[in-house]
C-alpha atoms as an extended CHARMM CRD file, in Angstrom:
* protein
*
        80  EXT
         1         1  MET       CA             50.9960000000       61.4440000000      101.3110000000  PROA      1               0.0000000000
         2         2  GLY       CA             54.7000000000       61.9750000000      101.9100000000  PROA      2               0.0000000000
         3         3  ILE       CA             57.1840000000       63.0600000000       99.2540000000  PROA      3               0.0000000000
         4         4  ASP       CA             60.9760000000       63.2710000000       99.3920000000  PROA      4               0.0000000000
         5         5  GLY       CA             62.4580000000       64.9540000000       96.3340000000  PROA      5               0.0000000000
         6         6  ARG       CA             60.8560000000       63.2450000000       93.3530000000  PROA      6               0.0000000000
         7         7  LYS       CA             59.9910000000       60.0760000000       95.2900000000  PROA      7               0.0000000000
         8         8  LEU       CA             56.6090000000       59.2540000000       96.7530000000  PROA      8               0.0000000000
         9         9  GLU       CA             57.4680000000       57.8590000000      100.1850000000  PROA      9               0.0000000000
        10        10  MET       CA             53.9390000000       57.0860000000      101.3550000000  PROA      10              0.0000000000
        11        11  LEU       CA             50.3080000000       57.3750000000      100.3600000000  PROA      11              0.0000000000
        12        12  PHE       CA             47.6950000000       56.1570000000      102.7950000000  PROA      12              0.0000000000
        13        13  LEU       CA             43.9210000000       56.3920000000      102.7200000000  PROA      13              0.0000000000
        14        14  ALA       CA             41.4480000000       55.2440000000      105.3380000000  PROA      14              0.0000000000
        15        15  PRO       CA             39.6790000000       52.1100000000      104.0450000000  PROA      15              0.0000000000
        16        16  GLU       CA             36.3370000000       53.9020000000      103.9170000000  PROA      16              0.0000000000
        17        17  GLU       CA             37.8440000000       56.5540000000      101.6120000000  PROA      17              0.0000000000
        18        18  ARG       CA             39.0740000000       54.1090000000       98.9560000000  PROA      18              0.0000000000
        19        19  ASP       CA             37.4750000000       53.8690000000       95.5090000000  PROA      19              0.0000000000
        20        20  ARG       CA             36.3850000000       57.5160000000       95.5560000000  PROA      20              0.0000000000
        21        21  GLY       CA             39.1870000000       58.9800000000       93.4410000000  PROA      21              0.0000000000
        22        22  LEU       CA             41.0770000000       60.5730000000       96.3350000000  PROA      22              0.0000000000
        23        23  GLY       CA             44.2110000000       58.4570000000       95.8240000000  PROA      23              0.0000000000
        24        24  ARG       CA             44.2580000000       59.4150000000       92.1440000000  PROA      24              0.0000000000
        25        25  MET       CA             43.8440000000       63.0920000000       92.9880000000  PROA      25              0.0000000000
        26        26  LEU       CA             46.6330000000       63.0030000000       95.5800000000  PROA      26              0.0000000000
        27        27  LEU       CA             49.0430000000       61.1440000000       93.2950000000  PROA      27              0.0000000000
        28        28  GLU       CA             48.2980000000       63.4300000000       90.3440000000  PROA      28              0.0000000000
        29        29  TYR       CA             48.9250000000       66.4240000000       92.6330000000  PROA      29              0.0000000000
        30        30  GLY       CA             52.2560000000       64.9310000000       93.6950000000  PROA      30              0.0000000000
        31        31  ILE       CA             53.2280000000       64.3270000000       90.0700000000  PROA      31              0.0000000000
        32        32  THR       CA             52.2750000000       67.7850000000       88.7900000000  PROA      32              0.0000000000
        33        33  GLU       CA             53.2170000000       69.9320000000       91.7830000000  PROA      33              0.0000000000
        34        34  TYR       CA             56.2320000000       68.0450000000       93.1620000000  PROA      34              0.0000000000
        35        35  GLY       CA             57.5280000000       66.1360000000       90.1390000000  PROA      35              0.0000000000
        36        36  VAL       CA             57.0110000000       62.6750000000       91.6420000000  PROA      36              0.0000000000
        37        37  LYS       CA             58.5960000000       60.1640000000       89.2790000000  PROA      37              0.0000000000
        38        38  GLU       CA             59.3530000000       57.1470000000       91.4810000000  PROA      38              0.0000000000
        39        39  LEU       CA             58.1000000000       55.1230000000       94.4280000000  PROA      39              0.0000000000
        40        40  THR       CA             58.4470000000       51.7870000000       96.1590000000  PROA      40              0.0000000000
        41        41  VAL       CA             55.6340000000       49.3790000000       96.9500000000  PROA      41              0.0000000000
        42        42  ASN       CA             55.5040000000       46.1190000000       98.8740000000  PROA      42              0.0000000000
        43        43  GLU       CA             55.1640000000       43.3200000000       96.3340000000  PROA      43              0.0000000000
        44        44  GLN       CA             52.7340000000       41.6090000000       98.7350000000  PROA      44              0.0000000000
        45        45  ASN       CA             50.2630000000       44.4840000000       98.2240000000  PROA      45              0.0000000000
        46        46  PRO       CA             48.8260000000       43.7510000000       94.7520000000  PROA      46              0.0000000000
        47        47  GLN       CA             46.0730000000       46.3630000000       95.1490000000  PROA      47              0.0000000000
        48        48  ALA       CA             48.6230000000       49.1570000000       95.5960000000  PROA      48              0.0000000000
        49        49  LYS       CA             50.8450000000       47.8110000000       92.8020000000  PROA      49              0.0000000000
        50        50  GLY       CA             47.8470000000       47.6820000000       90.4630000000  PROA      50              0.0000000000
        51        51  PHE       CA             46.8570000000       51.2340000000       91.3770000000  PROA      51              0.0000000000
        52        52  TYR       CA             50.3310000000       52.5750000000       90.6280000000  PROA      52              0.0000000000
        53        53  GLU       CA             50.4890000000       50.6530000000       87.3490000000  PROA      53              0.0000000000
        54        54  HSD       CA             47.1030000000       52.0930000000       86.4060000000  PROA      54              0.0000000000
        55        55  MET       CA             48.5670000000       55.5370000000       87.1210000000  PROA      55              0.0000000000
        56        56  GLY       CA             51.4510000000       54.9230000000       84.6860000000  PROA      56              0.0000000000
        57        57  PHE       CA             54.2090000000       53.5740000000       86.9540000000  PROA      57              0.0000000000
        58        58  ARG       CA             56.2260000000       50.5210000000       85.9020000000  PROA      58              0.0000000000
        59        59  VAL       CA             58.4840000000       48.1910000000       87.8890000000  PROA      59              0.0000000000
        60        60  ARG       CA             62.1310000000       49.1280000000       87.4100000000  PROA      60              0.0000000000
        61        61  GLU       CA             63.7100000000       46.8420000000       89.9960000000  PROA      61              0.0000000000
        62        62  ARG       CA             62.8370000000       44.2820000000       92.6580000000  PROA      62              0.0000000000
        63        63  SER       CA             64.4690000000       43.5820000000       96.0180000000  PROA      63              0.0000000000
        64        64  GLU       CA             63.9330000000       40.5960000000       98.3280000000  PROA      64              0.0000000000
        65        65  ILE       CA             64.2150000000       42.8870000000      101.3590000000  PROA      65              0.0000000000
        66        66  ASP       CA             62.6470000000       46.2330000000      102.2110000000  PROA      66              0.0000000000
        67        67  GLU       CA             64.5840000000       49.4290000000      102.8590000000  PROA      67              0.0000000000
        68        68  GLN       CA             64.9640000000       48.5310000000      106.5570000000  PROA      68              0.0000000000
        69        69  GLY       CA             66.4380000000       45.1020000000      105.7420000000  PROA      69              0.0000000000
        70        70  ASN       CA             63.2990000000       43.1330000000      106.5750000000  PROA      70              0.0000000000
        71        71  PRO       CA             62.2960000000       40.1170000000      104.4320000000  PROA      71              0.0000000000
        72        72  TYR       CA             59.5070000000       41.8840000000      102.5250000000  PROA      72              0.0000000000
        73        73  PRO       CA             59.9160000000       42.0090000000       98.7350000000  PROA      73              0.0000000000
        74        74  ILE       CA             59.8630000000       45.5750000000       97.4470000000  PROA      74              0.0000000000
        75        75  LEU       CA             59.2120000000       46.8300000000       93.9330000000  PROA      75              0.0000000000
        76        76  PHE       CA             60.8790000000       50.0070000000       92.7870000000  PROA      76              0.0000000000
        77        77  MET       CA             58.5890000000       51.7350000000       90.3130000000  PROA      77              0.0000000000
        78        78  GLU       CA             59.0170000000       54.7490000000       88.0570000000  PROA      78              0.0000000000
        79        79  LEU       CA             56.6200000000       56.8590000000       86.0450000000  PROA      79              0.0000000000
        80        80  GLN       CA             56.7210000000       56.0790000000       82.3340000000  PROA      80              0.0000000000
């Protein structure tokens, strides 16, 4: 997990660690201890988008390109 200010920059789990509650615990820690309120997620990753929505984040904005200018649609999400 990487955090910059109030933005979650990255959250990665090894595939064998998924569905065990670790992602939830890490994100909740980031929210309570670091004030995470926003993040971006690749629109082509519906599993991640669904996880963040389940955790209370909602899409605020959409971009056709990612933050490096590549043609990957990005969703900007914020905690509701």
